[in-house]
Structures are given as C-alpha cells and as structure tokens.
XYZ file of C-alpha atoms in Angstrom:
609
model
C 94.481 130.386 129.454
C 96.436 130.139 126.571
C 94.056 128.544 124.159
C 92.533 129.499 120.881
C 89.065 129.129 119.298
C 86.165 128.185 121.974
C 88.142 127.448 125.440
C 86.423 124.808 127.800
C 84.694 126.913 130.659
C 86.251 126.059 134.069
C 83.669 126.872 136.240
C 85.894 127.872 139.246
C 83.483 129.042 141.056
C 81.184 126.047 140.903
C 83.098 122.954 140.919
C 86.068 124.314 142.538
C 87.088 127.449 144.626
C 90.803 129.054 144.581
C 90.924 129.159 147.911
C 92.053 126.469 149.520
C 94.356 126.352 152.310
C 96.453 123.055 154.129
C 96.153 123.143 157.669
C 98.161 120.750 160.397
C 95.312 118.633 160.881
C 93.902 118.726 157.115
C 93.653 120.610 153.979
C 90.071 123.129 154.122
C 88.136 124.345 150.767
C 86.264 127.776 151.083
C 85.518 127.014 154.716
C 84.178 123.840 154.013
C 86.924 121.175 155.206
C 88.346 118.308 154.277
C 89.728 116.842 157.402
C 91.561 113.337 157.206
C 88.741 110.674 158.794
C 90.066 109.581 162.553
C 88.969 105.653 161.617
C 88.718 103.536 158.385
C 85.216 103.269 160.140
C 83.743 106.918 159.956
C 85.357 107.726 156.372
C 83.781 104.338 154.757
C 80.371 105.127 156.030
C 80.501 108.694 154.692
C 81.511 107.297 150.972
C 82.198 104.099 149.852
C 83.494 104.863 146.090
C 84.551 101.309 145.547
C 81.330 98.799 145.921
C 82.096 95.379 145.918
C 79.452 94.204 143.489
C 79.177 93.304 140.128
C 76.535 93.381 137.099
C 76.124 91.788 134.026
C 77.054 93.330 130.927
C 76.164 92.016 127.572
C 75.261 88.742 129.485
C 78.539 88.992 130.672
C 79.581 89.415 134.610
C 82.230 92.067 135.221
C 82.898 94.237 138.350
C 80.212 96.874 138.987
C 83.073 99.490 138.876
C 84.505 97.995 135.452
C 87.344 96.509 134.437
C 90.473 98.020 131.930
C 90.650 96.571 128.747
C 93.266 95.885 126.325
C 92.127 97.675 122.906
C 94.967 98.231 121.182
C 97.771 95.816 120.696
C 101.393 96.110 120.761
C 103.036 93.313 118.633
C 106.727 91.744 118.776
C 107.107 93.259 115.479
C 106.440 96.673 116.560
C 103.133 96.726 114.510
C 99.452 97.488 116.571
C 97.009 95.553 115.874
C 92.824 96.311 117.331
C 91.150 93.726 119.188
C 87.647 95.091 117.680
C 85.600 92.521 119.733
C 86.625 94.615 122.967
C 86.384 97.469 121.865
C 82.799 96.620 120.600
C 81.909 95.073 123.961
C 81.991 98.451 125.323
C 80.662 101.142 122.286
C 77.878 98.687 121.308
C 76.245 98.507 124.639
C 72.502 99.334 124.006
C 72.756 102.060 126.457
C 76.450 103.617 125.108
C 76.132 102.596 121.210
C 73.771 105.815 120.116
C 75.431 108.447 122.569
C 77.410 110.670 122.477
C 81.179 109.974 123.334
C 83.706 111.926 125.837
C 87.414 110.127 125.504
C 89.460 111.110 128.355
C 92.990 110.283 127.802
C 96.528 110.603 129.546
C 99.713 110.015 127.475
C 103.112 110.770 128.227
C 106.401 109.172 128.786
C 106.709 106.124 130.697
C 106.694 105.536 134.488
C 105.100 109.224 135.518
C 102.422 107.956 137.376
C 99.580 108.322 134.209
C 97.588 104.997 135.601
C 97.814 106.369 138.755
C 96.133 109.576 138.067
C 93.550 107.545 135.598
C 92.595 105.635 139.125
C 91.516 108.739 140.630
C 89.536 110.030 137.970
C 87.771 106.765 138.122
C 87.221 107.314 141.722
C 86.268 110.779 141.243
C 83.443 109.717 138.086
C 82.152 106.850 140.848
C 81.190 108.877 143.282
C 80.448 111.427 141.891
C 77.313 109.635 140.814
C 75.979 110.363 144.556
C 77.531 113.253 145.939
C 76.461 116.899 146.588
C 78.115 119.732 145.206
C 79.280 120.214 148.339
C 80.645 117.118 148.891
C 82.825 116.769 145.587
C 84.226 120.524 146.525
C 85.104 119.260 149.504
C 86.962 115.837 148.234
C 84.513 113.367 150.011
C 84.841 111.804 146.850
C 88.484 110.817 147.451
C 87.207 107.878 150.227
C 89.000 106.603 152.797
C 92.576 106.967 153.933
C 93.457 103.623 154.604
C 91.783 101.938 150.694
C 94.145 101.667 148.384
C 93.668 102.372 145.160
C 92.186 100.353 142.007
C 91.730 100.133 138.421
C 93.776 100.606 135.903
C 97.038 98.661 137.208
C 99.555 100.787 138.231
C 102.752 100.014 140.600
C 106.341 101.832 141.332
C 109.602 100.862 140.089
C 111.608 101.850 136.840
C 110.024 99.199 134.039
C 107.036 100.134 131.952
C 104.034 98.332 132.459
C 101.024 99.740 130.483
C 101.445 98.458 126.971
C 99.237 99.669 123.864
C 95.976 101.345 124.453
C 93.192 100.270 127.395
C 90.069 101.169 127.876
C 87.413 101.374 131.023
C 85.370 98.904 129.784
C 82.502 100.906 131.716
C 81.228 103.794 130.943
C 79.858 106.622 133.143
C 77.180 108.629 131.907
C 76.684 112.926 132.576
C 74.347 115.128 131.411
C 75.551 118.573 130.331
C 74.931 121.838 131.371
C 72.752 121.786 127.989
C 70.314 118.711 128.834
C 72.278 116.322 126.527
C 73.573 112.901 128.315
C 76.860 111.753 127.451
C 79.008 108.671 127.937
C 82.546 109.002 129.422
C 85.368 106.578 128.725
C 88.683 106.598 130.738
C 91.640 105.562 128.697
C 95.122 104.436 129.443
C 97.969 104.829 127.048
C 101.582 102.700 126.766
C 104.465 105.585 128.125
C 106.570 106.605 125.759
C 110.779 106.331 125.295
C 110.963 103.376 127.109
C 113.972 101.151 126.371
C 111.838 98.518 123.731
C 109.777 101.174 121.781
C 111.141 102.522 118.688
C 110.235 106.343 118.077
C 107.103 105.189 115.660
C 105.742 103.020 118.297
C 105.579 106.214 120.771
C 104.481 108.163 117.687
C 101.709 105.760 116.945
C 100.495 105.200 120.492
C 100.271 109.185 121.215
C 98.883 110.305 117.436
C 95.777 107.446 117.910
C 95.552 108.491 121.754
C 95.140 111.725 120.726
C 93.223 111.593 117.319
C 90.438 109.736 119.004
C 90.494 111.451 122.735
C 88.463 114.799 123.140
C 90.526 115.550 126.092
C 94.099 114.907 126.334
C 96.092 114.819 128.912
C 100.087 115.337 128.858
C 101.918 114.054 131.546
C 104.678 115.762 132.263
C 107.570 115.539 135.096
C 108.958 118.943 136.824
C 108.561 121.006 133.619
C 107.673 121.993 130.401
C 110.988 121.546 128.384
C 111.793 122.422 124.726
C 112.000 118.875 124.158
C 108.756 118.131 125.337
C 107.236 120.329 123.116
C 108.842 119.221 120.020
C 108.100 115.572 121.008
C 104.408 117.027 121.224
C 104.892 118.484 117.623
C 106.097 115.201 115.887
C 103.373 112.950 117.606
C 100.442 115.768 116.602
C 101.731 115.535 112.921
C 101.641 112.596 112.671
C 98.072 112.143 113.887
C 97.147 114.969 111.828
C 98.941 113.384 108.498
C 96.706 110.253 109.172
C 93.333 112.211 109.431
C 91.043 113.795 106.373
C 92.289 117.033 105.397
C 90.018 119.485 106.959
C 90.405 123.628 108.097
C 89.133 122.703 111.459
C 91.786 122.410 113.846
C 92.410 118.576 113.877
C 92.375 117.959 117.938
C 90.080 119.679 120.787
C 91.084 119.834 124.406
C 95.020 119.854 125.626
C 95.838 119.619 128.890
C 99.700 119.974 130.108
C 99.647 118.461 133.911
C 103.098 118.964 135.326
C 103.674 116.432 137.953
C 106.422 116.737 140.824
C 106.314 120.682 140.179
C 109.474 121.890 142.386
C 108.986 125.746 142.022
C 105.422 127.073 143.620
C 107.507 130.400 144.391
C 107.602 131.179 140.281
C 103.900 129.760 139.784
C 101.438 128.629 142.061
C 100.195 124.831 142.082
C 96.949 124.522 140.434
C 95.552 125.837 137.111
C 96.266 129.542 137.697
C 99.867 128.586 138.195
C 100.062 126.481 135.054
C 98.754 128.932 132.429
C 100.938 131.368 134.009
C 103.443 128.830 133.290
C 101.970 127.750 130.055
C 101.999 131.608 128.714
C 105.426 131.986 129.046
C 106.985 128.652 127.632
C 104.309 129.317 124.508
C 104.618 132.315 124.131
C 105.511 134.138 121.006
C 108.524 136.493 119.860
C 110.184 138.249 116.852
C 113.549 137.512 119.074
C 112.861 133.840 118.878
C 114.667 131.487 116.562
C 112.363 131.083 113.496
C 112.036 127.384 114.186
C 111.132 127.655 117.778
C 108.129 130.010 116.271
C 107.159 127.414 113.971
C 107.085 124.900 117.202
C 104.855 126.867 119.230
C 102.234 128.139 116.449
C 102.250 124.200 115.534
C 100.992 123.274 119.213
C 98.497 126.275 118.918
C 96.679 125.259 115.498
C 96.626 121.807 116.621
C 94.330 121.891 119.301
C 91.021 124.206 120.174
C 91.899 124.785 123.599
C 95.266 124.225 125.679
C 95.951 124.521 129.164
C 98.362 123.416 131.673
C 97.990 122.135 135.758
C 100.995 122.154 138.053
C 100.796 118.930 140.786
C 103.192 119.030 143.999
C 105.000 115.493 144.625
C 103.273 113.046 146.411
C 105.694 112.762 148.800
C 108.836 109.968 149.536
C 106.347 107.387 150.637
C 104.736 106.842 147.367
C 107.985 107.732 145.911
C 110.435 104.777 147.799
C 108.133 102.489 149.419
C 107.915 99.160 146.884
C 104.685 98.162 148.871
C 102.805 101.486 148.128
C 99.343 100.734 147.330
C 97.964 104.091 146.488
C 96.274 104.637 149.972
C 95.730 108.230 150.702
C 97.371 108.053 154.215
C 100.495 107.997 152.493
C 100.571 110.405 150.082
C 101.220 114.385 151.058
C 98.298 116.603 151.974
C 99.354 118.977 149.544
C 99.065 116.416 146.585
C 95.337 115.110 147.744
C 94.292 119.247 147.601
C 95.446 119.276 143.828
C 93.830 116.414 143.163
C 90.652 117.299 144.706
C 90.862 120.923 142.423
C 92.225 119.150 139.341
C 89.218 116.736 138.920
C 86.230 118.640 138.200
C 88.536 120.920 135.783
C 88.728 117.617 133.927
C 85.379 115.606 133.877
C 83.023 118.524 135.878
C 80.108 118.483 133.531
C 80.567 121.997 132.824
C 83.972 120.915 131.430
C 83.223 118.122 129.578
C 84.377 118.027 126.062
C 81.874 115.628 123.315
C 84.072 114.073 121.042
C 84.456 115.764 117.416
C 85.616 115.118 113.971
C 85.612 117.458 111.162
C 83.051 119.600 113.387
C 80.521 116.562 113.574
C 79.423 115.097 116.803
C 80.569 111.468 117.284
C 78.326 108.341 118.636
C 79.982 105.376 120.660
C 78.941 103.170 117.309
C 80.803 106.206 115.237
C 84.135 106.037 117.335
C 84.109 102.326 116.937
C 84.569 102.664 113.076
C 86.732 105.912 113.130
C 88.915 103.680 115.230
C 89.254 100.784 112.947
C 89.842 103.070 110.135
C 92.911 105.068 111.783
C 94.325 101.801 112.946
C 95.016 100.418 109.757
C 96.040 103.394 108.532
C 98.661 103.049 111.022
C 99.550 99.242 109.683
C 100.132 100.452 105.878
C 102.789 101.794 104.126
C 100.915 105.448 103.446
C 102.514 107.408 106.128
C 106.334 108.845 106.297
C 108.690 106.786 109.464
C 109.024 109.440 112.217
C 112.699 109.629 112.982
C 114.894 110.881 115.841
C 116.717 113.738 116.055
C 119.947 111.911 115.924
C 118.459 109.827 112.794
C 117.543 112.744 111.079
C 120.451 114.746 111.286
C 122.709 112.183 110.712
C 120.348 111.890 107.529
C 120.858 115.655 106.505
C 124.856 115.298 107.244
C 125.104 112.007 105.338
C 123.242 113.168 102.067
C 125.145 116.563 102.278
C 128.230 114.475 102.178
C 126.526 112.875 99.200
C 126.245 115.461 97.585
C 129.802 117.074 98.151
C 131.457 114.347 96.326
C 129.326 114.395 93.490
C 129.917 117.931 92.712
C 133.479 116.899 92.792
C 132.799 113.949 90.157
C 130.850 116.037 87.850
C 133.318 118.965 87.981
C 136.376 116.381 86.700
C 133.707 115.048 83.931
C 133.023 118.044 82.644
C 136.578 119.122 82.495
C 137.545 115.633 81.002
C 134.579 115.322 78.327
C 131.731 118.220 79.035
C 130.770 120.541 76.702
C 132.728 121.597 73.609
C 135.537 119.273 74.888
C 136.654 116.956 72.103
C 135.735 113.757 71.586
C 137.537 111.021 74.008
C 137.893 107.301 72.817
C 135.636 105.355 74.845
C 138.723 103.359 76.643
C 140.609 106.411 78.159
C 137.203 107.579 79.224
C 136.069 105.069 80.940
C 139.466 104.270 82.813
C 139.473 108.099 83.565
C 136.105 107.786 85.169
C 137.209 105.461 87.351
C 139.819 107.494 88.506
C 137.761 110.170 89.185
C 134.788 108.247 90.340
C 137.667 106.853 92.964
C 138.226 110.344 94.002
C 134.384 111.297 94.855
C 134.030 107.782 96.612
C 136.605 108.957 98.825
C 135.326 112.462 99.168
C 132.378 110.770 100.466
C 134.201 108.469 103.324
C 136.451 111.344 103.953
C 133.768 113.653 105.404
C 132.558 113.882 108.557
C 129.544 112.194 109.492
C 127.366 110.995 112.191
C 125.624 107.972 112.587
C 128.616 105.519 111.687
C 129.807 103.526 109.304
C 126.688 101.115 109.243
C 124.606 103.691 108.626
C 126.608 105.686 106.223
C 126.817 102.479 103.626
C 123.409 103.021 102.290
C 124.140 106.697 101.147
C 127.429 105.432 99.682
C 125.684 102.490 97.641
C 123.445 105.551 96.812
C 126.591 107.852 95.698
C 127.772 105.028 93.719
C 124.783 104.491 92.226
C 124.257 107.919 90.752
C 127.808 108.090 89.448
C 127.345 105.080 87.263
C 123.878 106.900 85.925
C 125.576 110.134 85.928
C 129.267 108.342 83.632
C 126.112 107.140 80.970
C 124.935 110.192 80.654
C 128.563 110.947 79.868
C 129.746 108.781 77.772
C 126.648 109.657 75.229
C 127.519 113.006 75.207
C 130.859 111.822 74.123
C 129.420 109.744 71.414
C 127.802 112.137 69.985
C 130.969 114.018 69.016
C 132.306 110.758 67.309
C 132.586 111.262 63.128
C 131.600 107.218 62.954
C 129.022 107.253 65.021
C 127.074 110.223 63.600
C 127.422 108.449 59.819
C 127.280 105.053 60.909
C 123.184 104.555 60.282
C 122.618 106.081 56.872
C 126.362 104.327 56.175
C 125.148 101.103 56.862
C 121.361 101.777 55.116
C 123.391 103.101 52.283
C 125.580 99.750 52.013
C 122.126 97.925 52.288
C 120.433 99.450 49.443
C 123.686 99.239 46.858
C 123.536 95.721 48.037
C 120.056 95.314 46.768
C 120.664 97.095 43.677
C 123.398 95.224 42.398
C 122.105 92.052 43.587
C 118.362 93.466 41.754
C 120.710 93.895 38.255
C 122.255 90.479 38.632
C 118.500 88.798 38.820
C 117.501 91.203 36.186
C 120.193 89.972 33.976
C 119.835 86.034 33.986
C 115.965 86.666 33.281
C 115.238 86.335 37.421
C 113.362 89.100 36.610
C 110.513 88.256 39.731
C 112.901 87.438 42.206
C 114.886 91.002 40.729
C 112.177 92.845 41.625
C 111.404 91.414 45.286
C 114.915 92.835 46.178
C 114.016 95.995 44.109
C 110.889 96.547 46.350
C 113.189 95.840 49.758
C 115.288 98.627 47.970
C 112.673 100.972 47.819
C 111.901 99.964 51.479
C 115.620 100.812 52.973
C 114.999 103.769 50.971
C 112.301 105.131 52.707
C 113.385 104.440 55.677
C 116.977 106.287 55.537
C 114.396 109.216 54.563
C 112.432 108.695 57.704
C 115.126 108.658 59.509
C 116.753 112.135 58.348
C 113.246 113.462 59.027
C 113.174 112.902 62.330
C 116.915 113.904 62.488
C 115.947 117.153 61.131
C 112.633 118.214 62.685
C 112.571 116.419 65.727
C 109.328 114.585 65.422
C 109.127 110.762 64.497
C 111.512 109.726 67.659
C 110.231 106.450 67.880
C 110.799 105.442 64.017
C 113.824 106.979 64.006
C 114.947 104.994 67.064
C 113.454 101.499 65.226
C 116.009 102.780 62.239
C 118.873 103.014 64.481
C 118.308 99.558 66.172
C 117.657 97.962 62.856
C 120.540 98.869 61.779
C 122.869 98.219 64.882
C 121.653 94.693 64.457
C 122.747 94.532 61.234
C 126.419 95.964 61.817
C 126.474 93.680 64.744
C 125.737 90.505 62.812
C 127.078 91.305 59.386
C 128.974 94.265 58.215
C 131.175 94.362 61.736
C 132.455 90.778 61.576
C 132.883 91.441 57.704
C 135.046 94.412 58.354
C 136.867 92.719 60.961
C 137.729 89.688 58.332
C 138.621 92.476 55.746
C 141.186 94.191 58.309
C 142.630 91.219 58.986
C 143.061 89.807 55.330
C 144.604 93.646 54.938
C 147.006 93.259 57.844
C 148.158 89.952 56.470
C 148.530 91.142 52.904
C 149.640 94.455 53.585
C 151.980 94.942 56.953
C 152.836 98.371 56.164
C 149.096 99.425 56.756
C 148.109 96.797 59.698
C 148.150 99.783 62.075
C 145.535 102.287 60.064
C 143.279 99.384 59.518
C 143.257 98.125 63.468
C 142.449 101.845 63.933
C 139.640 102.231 61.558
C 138.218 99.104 62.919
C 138.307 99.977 66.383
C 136.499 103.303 65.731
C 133.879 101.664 64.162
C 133.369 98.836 66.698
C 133.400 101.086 69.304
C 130.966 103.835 66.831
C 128.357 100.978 67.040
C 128.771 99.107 70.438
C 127.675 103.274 71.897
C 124.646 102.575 69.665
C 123.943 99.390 70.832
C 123.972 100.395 74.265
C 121.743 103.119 73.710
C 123.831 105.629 73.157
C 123.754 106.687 69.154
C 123.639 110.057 69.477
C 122.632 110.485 65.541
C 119.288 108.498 66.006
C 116.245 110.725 66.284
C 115.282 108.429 70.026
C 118.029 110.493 71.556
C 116.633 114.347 70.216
C-alpha cells in the first residue's frame, strides 16, 4: 500500500480471499464457488437484491431500494448551484440526521463506466443486509444473470450523461468493527473533459466530490498516466484552497481503480496488482525532474491513505452492444470475480471510512451545512480560475513577451532622458517616446507566442498601458532638471508678495491706510508660506503643504501671470522684431515649466520628495 498516516485495514482474509481462480463453468473463491445459476429461477430464489417494494420516507413514497438525486446543479452559465431541499430530504431523516456519515464517491473523466460501478455497490450494500459471510465471499450478492442492472442511470455510447453531483437518496446503515452504526451514502459525480465543461467546471465538480467524500474513488481507463496525476493535483488544490487551513491532511481515503487494465503479466488484477502498480508510478527519486517530485509528494500529503485496484474489461458485449442493460450474462467472468473482490475492499465494514474534517467526526445534519458552505464558496469570486496547460503557458510566454519589450523601452528612455542626461524639451521628448514606444509595441507582436492573436491583445493593452505609466514617470524626471521649473514657485510667490507691497504703499499713501494693511497681512501670509515651502524643500517633512504651495501657485500662473507674459511677449515681438525669437523662447520654457506642474509633475514642490 502506498499510503501514509493510518491506512484503511483490508481485511483480506475476512471479506475477501486472494485466491480465486476462473474456471470453464464459473469463477470459484477459496473453494467456495461461484457458479453461474442454470435458470433465472434458481438464482432469484437464492437472492433477490432488487425488491420491488417501496416505503415512505418523510411522508413521502419512494422505491424501497432508493432513488438518485440531483444535489448539485450544473447551470447554463457554468455556475453550480445546491438544491438544499434534496439534499435535506436525505441528511435530516430522523434516523440519518444525528449519525455518523460515510460518503462514497467515484469521479473521473466522462463515459468510464463510474454509474455503472456505483450500481453495483448499491447492489452489493442491498444485500448485503441479509447475507452470510459466506455468501458475500462468494458473490451471491451479485443476483441473477439474466437482471439487469439499476440505479444510478447509466447507458453506453460516447455523450456524457451524469451532470453535477447525485446522491442515493437512501441510506444504508453498518455498524463498525467498534460498535458504532453508521450511515452510508452512494454518490455520483458529472465526468470530467467532456466537450461542454470548461476546466473549472471539472475542477469544481471533483474538489466538492472530494472535499465532502471520505472515500474517493478515481476512475481511471488502462493506466495511471502523468496526466492523470497532475489533473489529480489541480482538482485536490483546489479543494484544499477552499477548505480552513488546517495541518491535518485535508482528504482521507483515495482509491485509484484502473478499469480495462490490458497488462495482468506486469501486475496482477486486483488490489495486490494495483499497489504494485501504484508504488511504482508514485514513487519517489533524486533522478526525477524536480517538478514531477513536487507532483507526487502533492498526491501523498493530500490524502491519509491511497491505494489503487486494477479491473479486467468487461468484455465486447458490454462494450458494442447499444442494448446492454448491465445483466451479468453478458459481461466476462473475469470482470464479475473483480467485482466480487473489489466490493468489500470498499464498503466491508472493516473498511469503512467515517467522514472527517479538521480531525472531527461529522453528523448527516453536519455534512448538510459543510456542504452549503463549500458551495458558495465555489459561486464567489475568492478563489484563483484553474487554467489549462495550454492557457497557462501561453500565459507565461505572453507576459515574458511583455516583458521583453519593455526592457527594450526603458533601455531607449534611459539613454534618451535617464539619469544625469540633460534636460530634453518636453516636445522632442514626447515625439521620441513615441518612437520608441513604437519600437517595444512591435517587440511585443514580433515575438513568438502561443495562444493567438485574440488572446495576445489583452497583454498588449497591458504593455501599452505600462509604457504610458512608465513615459510619466519620465517625463518628471525630466522636469526636474528644467532651470524654470525648479524657480518657478518661489518666482511666482515672490511676484505675489512685491505685488502686495507696492499695492500696501499705494493705500498707505492716499490715507487707505485699513485697506493698506489688509494687503499687508496677505503679504505676511505669501510670506510664510514661500517659507513653508523651502522647509519642506529642505528637510523633507511637510509634503502635503508644500504640495498645497505648488498648486496654489500653478493656479495662479495659469490664470494670471502666464496669459500676462504671453501679452507682454507679444507686445515685445511687435515693438521689437529683432528680439521676437528670445521672447517666443522664454515664453515657451515657462509655459511648458508650469503645464509639468500642473500635471503633477513639479519636481521642486516638496509632494514629489
């Protein structure tokens, strides 16, 4: 067994010898015999594992052998919804709600035969209830050759047809080897990778099957394959992502069943023949890539016990015949012995796993909430989309793409204006960046990458994106080496207060002496804050008053000294031709000096220390 902490006793020699052989007229157990029944007559009287009857439940009639019930919804939006009122009808039975719960489960990928194999456990847990020892070892319990085979629905052909989650909407109740009486529950998942699931609808499906099952089963064709067991991986995680952190191994019992096993000459049918199996493909070594180590030690601190059953096929008559109806005169001998061992391995009371979470025993009235609560964790926004391979290396290629041509952007930058480069009117910069931004863009569609085009235009609108952040970031670093810009605050303060003062004088002088001192105290004000304002230049501390001082006085070269400079340059120009060109220069420093400030970029102002 390849298991760690606590494996489930198998009880070989109790509920099921080795040592069974298939004879021509039969398959025999330890002497014992199971030999097909000569007439539908003889076989029905020995066992009759289907009864016709029903009961009431919940003052509700329903077949004495139950009926499968939808729990767990697949919408048209690829969302899952619970349908809590039949889900209750079963876990809120007066005899179920109080006991304790084992969740049998089979999930796999679609059209393997897992309702099939569900419909024999049921068989198996019906009559069971009235069998010897003897009896069950020798596979009395598997009825009569010519009844075909009922409950969960099942049929061949290539289309999926279990959807969501159902449930055996009756239970069947064991006592274990340790007096306690539990409640069994049979349940059926949707297959996975069919052709109208998306990856998180498989992931969902197999992470809740498996989060609230104490025993699950993985159904398997032919093999174990790498693929399978990184399939495995992603659905465990992201069970174990949705459950309460905990240093208890989040999962209990895994069982690999390998159906259609085509190589008995390497490993036996049977549980023998699948850990020998199991051993190998999870096995550990230093010689192993460092990501197939990670896979398998994944798989081992996931669940508390693992192991692995190899089935035969059940022969071309179940496989090709479209009117197969699960009878057991049509399906190989070989397959009906494996079934007959695999059973009691399974739901034997010896074997039996109770239901756990966090190391705490659950109830049927427990599961019900523990259910509701994973389910909607499933519906919100908390956990990460699981993603194909192909999805997420086309991912890892795109952003590496990404970042390839910004590298090449930020390279040209800091060549063009980085560091101690000189300062760059704003114009030539910004048409350079273009350029260059050009370049990267085309970096970015030049390089190889899967997925296509429609997926690739996100990570470019992304790539553009952080160029425009990254060309800001620029073009205040290029600010800050501009002689204007640095002086253009205190300049424009300083204008401001000999404003005041000579308009203060004038007041002063015709005897306005009140109205004089109202522009004295606004003085004193402008004052006081061009010495705030070198105090935060100088130590750092203040940033947000020096930041007020800087917009302050933006809006005031904005609204009055710019279009007053402007006028001046022009009155110059037309006065004085010979000088037009120095003033048109002068002005355009200091426009573009306080449109950097303006958008945030005023390198002088204590905001941007």
């Amino acid at each position: 067994m390849v298991a760690t902490a606590d494996p489930m006793p198998l009880s070989h020699s109790n509920d099921w010898p080795h040592n069974a052989t298939v004879t021509e007229s039969g398959f025999n157990f330890c002497g014992l015999g199971l030999i097909p029944s000569e007439s539908p007559e003889e076989s029905s009287a020995a066992v009759d594992p289907l009864p016709p009857s029903t009961m009431v439940v919940n003052g509700e009639t329903t077949p004495r052998d139950g009926a499968p019930i939808q729990i767990v919804i697949t919408n048209e939006d690829h969302t899952f919804s619970l349908d809590e009122e039949a889900l209750s009808s079963v876990l809120l039975r007066s005899d179920v709600v109080h006991k304790k719960v084992v969740i049998v489960s089979v999930a796999g990928a679609f059209r393997k035969g897992k309702s099939f194999l569900l419909d024999f456990m049921l068989r198996y847990l019906r009559a069971t209830d009235h069998l010897s020892q003897a009896e069950i070892h020798q596979g009395s319990w598997l009825g009569d050759e010519a009844q075909s085979l009922t409950g969960f629905h099942w049929r061949g052909g290539s289309e999926r047809d279990t959807t969501g989650i159902l449930l055996w909407n009756q239970p069947f109740f064991r006592k274990l080897p340790n007096g306690d009486e539990v409640v069994v529950l049979v349940m059926d998942t949707q297959g996975a990778f069919d052709s109208q699931s998306t990856v998180k609808d498989c992931a969902t499906v197999f992470a809740l099957s498996t989060m609230i099952s104490s025993i699950q089963i993985y159904n398997l064709s032919q093999n174990i394959q790498e693929d399978d067991l990184q399939h495995l991986q992603l659905f465990t995680e992201y069970g174990r992502l949705a459950m309460t952190s905990t240093t208890a191994k989040p999962f209990q019992r895994l069982l690999f069943l390998v159906r259609d096993w085509s190589f008995p000459y390497e490993a036996d049918y049977g549980i023998k023949g699948g850990e020998n199996l199991l051993s190998r493909r999870l096995e550990l070594s230093d010689k192993q890539h460092p990501e197939l180590q990670q896979l398998r030690a994944h798989i081992k601190k996931c669940f508390d016990s693992i192991q692995c059953f190899l089935m035969p096929h059940p022969g071309l008559r179940v496989a090709t015949n479209p009117k197969f109806d699960g009878r057991l005169s049509d399906i190989e001998q070989d397959f009906k012995a494996r079934l007959v061992e695999l059973m009691p391995i399974i739901l034997s009371p010896l074997n039996l796993v109770p239901k756990e979470i966090n190391g705490q025993d659950i109830t049927a009235s427990d599961l019900l909430e523990y259910f509701k609560a994973y389910i909607k964790i499933y519906q919100g926004e908390t956990l990460p989309e699981p993603k194909t391979m192909m999805e997420a290396t086309s991912e890892a290629n795109n952003l590496s793409a990404v970042n390839a041509a910004k590298e090449l952007y930020m390279e040209k930058m800091e060549e063009l204006c980085g560091g101690d480069k000189p300062y760059l009117n704003p114009q030539k910069l910004e048409h350079e960046n273009i350029l260059i931004q050009g370049s990267a863009v085309q970096k970015f569609k030049d390089s190889p990458k899967m997925g296509g085009e429609e997926f690739s235009r996100k990570y470019l609108e992304k790539l553009e994106e952080d160029l425009k952040a990254s060309f800001e970031s620029f073009s205040r670093h290029n600010e800050s080496k501009n002689f204007f810009s640095s002086f253009r605050t205190p300049a424009t303060l300083f204008v401001i207060i000999v404003f005041f003062y000579v308009i203060s004088g004038i007041l002063d002088l015709i005897g306005l002496v009140r109205y004089g001192n109202f522009f004295t105290v606004a003085m004193g004000l402008v004052i006081a804050s061009v010495v705030a304002w070198g105090a935060a230049r100088l130590t750092g501390s203040m940033r947000e008053v020096g930041t007020t001082v800087d917009e302050v006085a933006t809006g005031i070269w904005d609204h009055v000294l710019s279009p007053l400079t402007q006028q001046a340059g022009q009155k110059m120009a037309t006065a004085y031709p010979q000088y037009s060109h120095m003033a048109a220069v002068g002005v355009e420093s200091l426009t573009a000096a306080a449109k950097g400030v303006k958008n945030g970029r005023h390198p002088s102002g204590a905001g941007n220390l």
